[in-house]
Short mmCIF file of C-alpha atoms in Angstrom, two decimals:
data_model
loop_
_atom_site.label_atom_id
_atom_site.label_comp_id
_atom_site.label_asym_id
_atom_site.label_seq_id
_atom_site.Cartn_x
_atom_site.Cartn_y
_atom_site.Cartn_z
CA UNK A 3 72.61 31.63 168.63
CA UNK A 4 71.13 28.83 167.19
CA UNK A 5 67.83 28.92 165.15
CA UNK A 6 65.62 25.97 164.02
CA UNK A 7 62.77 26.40 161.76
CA UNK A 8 60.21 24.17 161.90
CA UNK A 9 57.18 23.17 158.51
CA UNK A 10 54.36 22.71 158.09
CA UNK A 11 52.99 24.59 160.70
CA UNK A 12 49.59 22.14 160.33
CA UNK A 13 49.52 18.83 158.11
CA UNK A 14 46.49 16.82 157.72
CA UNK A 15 47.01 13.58 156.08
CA UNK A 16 45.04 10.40 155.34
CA UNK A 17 45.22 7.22 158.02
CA UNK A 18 47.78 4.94 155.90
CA UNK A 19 49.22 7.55 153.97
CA UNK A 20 52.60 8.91 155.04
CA UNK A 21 54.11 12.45 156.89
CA UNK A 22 56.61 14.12 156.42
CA UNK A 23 57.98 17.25 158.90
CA UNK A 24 61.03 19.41 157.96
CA UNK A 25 63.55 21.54 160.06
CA UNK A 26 66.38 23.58 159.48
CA UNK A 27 69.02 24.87 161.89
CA UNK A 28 71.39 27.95 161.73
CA UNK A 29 74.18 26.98 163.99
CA UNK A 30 76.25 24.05 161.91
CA UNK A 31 78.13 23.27 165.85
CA UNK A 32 75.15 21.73 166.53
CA UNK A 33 75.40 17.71 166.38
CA UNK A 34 72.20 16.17 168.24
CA UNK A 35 68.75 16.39 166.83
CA UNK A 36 65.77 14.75 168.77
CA UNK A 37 61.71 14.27 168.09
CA UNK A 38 59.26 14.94 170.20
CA UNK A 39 55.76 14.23 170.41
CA UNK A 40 53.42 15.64 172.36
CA UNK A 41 49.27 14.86 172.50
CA UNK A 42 47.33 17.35 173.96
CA UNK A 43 47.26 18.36 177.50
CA UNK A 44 50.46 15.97 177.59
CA UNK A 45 54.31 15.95 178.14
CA UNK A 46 56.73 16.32 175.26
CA UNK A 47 57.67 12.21 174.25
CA UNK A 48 60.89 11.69 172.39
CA UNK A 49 59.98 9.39 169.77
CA UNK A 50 63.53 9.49 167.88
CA UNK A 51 66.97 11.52 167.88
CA UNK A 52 69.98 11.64 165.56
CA UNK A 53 73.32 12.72 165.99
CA UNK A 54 75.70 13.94 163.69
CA UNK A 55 77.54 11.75 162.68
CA UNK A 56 74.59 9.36 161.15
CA UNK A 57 72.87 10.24 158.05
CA UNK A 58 69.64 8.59 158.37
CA UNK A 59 68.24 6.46 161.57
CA UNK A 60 64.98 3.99 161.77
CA UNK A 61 62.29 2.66 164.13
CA UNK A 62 59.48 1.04 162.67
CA UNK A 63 57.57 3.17 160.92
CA UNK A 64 59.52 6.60 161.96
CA UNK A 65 62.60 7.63 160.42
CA UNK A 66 64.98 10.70 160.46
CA UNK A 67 67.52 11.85 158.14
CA UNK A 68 69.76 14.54 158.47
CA UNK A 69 71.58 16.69 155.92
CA UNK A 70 74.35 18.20 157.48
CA UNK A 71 75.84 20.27 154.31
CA UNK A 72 72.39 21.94 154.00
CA UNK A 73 71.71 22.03 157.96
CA UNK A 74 68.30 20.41 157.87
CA UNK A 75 66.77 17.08 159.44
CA UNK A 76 63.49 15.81 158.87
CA UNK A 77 60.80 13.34 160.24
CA UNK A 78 58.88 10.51 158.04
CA UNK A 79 56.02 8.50 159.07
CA UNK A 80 54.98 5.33 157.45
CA UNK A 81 51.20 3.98 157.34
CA UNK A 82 50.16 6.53 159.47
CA UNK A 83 47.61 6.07 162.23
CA UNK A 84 44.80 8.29 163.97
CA UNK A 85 46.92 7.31 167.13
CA UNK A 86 49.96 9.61 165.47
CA UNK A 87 47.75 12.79 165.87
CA UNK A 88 49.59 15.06 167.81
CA UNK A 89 51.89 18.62 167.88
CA UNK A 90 55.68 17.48 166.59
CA UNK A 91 58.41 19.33 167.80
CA UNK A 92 62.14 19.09 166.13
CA UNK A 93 65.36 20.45 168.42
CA UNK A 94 68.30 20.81 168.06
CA UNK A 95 71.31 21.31 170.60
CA UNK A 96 72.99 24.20 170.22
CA UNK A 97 75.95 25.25 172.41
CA UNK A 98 75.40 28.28 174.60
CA UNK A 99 78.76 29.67 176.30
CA UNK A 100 80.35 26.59 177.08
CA UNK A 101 77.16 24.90 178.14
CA UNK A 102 74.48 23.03 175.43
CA UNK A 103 71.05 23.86 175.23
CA UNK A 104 67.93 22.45 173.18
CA UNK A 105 66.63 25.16 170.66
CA UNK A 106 62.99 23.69 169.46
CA UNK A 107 61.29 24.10 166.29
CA UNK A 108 57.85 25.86 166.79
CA UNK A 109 55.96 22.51 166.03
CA UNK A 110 53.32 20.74 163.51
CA UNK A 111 50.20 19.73 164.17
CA UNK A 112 49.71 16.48 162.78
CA UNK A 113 46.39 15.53 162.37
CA UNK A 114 45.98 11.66 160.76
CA UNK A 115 42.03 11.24 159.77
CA UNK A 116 40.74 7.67 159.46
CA UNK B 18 62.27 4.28 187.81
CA UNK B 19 62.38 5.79 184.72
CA UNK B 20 60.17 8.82 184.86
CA UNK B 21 60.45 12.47 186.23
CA UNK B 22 57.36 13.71 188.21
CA UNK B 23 56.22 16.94 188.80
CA UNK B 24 54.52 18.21 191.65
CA UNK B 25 51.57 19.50 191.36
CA UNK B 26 49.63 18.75 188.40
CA UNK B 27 48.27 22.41 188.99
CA UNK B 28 48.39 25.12 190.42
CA UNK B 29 46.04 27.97 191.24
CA UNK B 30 47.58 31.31 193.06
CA UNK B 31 47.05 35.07 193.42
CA UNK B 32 49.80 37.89 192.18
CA UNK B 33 51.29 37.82 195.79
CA UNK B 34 51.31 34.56 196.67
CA UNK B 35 54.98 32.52 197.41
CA UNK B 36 54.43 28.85 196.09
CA UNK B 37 57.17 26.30 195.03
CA UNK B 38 57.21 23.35 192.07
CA UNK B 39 59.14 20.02 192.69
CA UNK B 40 60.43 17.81 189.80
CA UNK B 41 62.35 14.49 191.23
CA UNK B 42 63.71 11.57 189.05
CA UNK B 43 65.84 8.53 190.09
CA UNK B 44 67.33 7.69 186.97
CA UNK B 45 71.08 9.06 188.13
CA UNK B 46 70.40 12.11 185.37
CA UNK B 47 73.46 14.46 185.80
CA UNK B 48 71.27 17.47 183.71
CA UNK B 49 68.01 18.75 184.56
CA UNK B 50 65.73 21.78 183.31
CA UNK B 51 62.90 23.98 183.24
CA UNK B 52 60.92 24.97 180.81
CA UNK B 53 57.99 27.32 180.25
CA UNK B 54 55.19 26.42 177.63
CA UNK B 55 52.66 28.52 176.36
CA UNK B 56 49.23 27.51 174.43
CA UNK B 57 50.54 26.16 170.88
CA UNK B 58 54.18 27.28 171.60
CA UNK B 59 57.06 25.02 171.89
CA UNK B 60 59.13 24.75 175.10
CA UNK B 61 61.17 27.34 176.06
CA UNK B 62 64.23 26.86 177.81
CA UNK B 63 64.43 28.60 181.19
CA UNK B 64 67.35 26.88 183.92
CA UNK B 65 69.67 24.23 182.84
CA UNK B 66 71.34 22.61 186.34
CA UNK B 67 74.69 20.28 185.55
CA UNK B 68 75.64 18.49 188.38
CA UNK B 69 73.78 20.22 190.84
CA UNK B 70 75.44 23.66 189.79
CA UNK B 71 73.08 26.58 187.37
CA UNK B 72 75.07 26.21 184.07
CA UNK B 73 72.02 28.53 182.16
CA UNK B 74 69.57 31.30 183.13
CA UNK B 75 68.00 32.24 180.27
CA UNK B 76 67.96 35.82 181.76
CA UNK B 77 64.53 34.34 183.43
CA UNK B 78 62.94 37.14 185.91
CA UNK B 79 63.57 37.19 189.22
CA UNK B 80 60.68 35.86 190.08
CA UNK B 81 61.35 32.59 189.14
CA UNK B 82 63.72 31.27 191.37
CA UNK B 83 65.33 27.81 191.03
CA UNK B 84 66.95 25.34 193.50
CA UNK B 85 68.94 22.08 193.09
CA UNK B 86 69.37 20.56 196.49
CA UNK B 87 70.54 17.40 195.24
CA UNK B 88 70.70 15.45 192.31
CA UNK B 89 67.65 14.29 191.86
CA UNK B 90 65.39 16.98 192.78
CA UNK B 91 65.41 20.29 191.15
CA UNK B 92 62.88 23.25 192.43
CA UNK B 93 60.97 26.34 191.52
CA UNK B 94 60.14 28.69 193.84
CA UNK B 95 57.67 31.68 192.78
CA UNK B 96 57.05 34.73 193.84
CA UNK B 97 55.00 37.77 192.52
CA UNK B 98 53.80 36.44 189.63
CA UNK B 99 51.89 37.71 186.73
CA UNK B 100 49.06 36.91 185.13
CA UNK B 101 50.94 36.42 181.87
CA UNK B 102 53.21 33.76 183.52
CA UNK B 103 50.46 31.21 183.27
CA UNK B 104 51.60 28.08 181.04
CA UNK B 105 52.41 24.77 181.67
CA UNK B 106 56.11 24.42 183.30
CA UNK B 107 57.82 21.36 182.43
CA UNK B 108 60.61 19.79 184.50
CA UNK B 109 62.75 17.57 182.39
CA UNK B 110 65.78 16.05 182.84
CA UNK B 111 69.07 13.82 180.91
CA UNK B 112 71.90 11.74 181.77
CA UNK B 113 74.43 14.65 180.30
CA UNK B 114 73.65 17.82 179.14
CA UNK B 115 74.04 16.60 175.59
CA UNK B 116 71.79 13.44 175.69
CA UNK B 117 67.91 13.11 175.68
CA UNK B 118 65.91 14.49 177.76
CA UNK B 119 62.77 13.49 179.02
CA UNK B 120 60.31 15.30 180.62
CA UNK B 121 57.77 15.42 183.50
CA UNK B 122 54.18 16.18 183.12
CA UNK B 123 54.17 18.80 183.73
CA UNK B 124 52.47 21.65 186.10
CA UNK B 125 49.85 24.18 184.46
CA UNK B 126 50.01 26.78 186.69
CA UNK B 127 47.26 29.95 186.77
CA UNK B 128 48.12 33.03 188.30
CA UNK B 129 45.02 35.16 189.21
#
């Protein structure tokens, strides 16, 4: 089945400066690839997704690219802000006898000091 | 209406108590899940539902017993829990099974 792979496990970075989170994924049928955020004692937010078929996607100041030849995706953010502290979770769908299925990374703490 | 909410925020019960969770969104989402999370753990996939019908059971314990009676509900009915299935059980749910989810906030549920 599929298995994603999820680092840093913890990355503290200056407000302003940017972030970067990286996955990888075992299963190369797998084609959708989502974000989620999630502040504490909160639900998981999707904050951006890519499929496949796009190499690199934008909004404002969070992007995700995907290499589909190595089987990893990964999250930037831009100018950072103490707001953007939070856990980060990457997924991807995986197919699971017929039926697809989100396989999450184990997450990254984010934690953006001012 | 573009949320999914979870009923109730928490939950408090004893190893032989019978108690049920509700999730409920009116956004004509075809797809809807459970998942189990633990402190500092990611979600973990438990039920998938595709048009009302269990697609995936992620060999989830009997205990845990899930019910669809129409499309926009989705429930969890428990029974005989342990104390070790405390966590926060998120409801979440997507137009198809292969386009993004969103989830509800969520009940953290106790067993004592």
């Amino acid at each position: 089945g599929e298995n994603v792979e999820q680092h840093p496990s913890t990355l503290s970075v200056q407000e302003g400066d940017s972030a970067v989170i990286k996955c990888t994924y075992s299963d190369s049928a797998s084609n959708y690839f989502p974000w989620y955020k999630q502040e504490l004692g909160k639900r998981p937010q999707l904050i951006i997704d890519i499929r496949s078929n796009v190499g690199e996607k934008k909004d404002q100041r969070i992007a995700v690219t995907l290499n589909k030849t190595a089987k990893h995706f990964s999250l930037h953010i831009t100018e950072t802000q103490p707001e953007d502290s939070a856990v980060y979770f990457c997924a991807a769908l995986a197919r699971n006898t017929g039926f697809q299925k989100l396989v999450f990374g184990t997450g990254t703490r984010l934690l953006v000091s001012p | 209406d573009t949320e999914v909410t979870q009923t109730p925020k928490h939950l408090v019960m004893g190893m032989t108590n019978k108690k049920s969770l509700k999730c409920e969104q009116h956004m004509g989402h075809r797809a809807m899940y459970w998942y189990k999370q633990k402190a500092k753990k990611p979600p973990e996939l438990m039920f998938v539902y595709s048009y009302e019908k269990l697609s995936i059971n992620e060999s989830v314990p009997s205990r845990f017993s899930p019910e669809c009676p129409n499309s926009s509900l989705l429930n969890l009915h428990l029974h005989a829990l342990q104390p070790e299935d405390s966590a926060l059980y998120l409801c979440a749910s997507s137009l198809q099974s292969n386009t993004e989810a969103f989830f509800g906030q969520g009940t953290r549920l106790t067993v004592v």
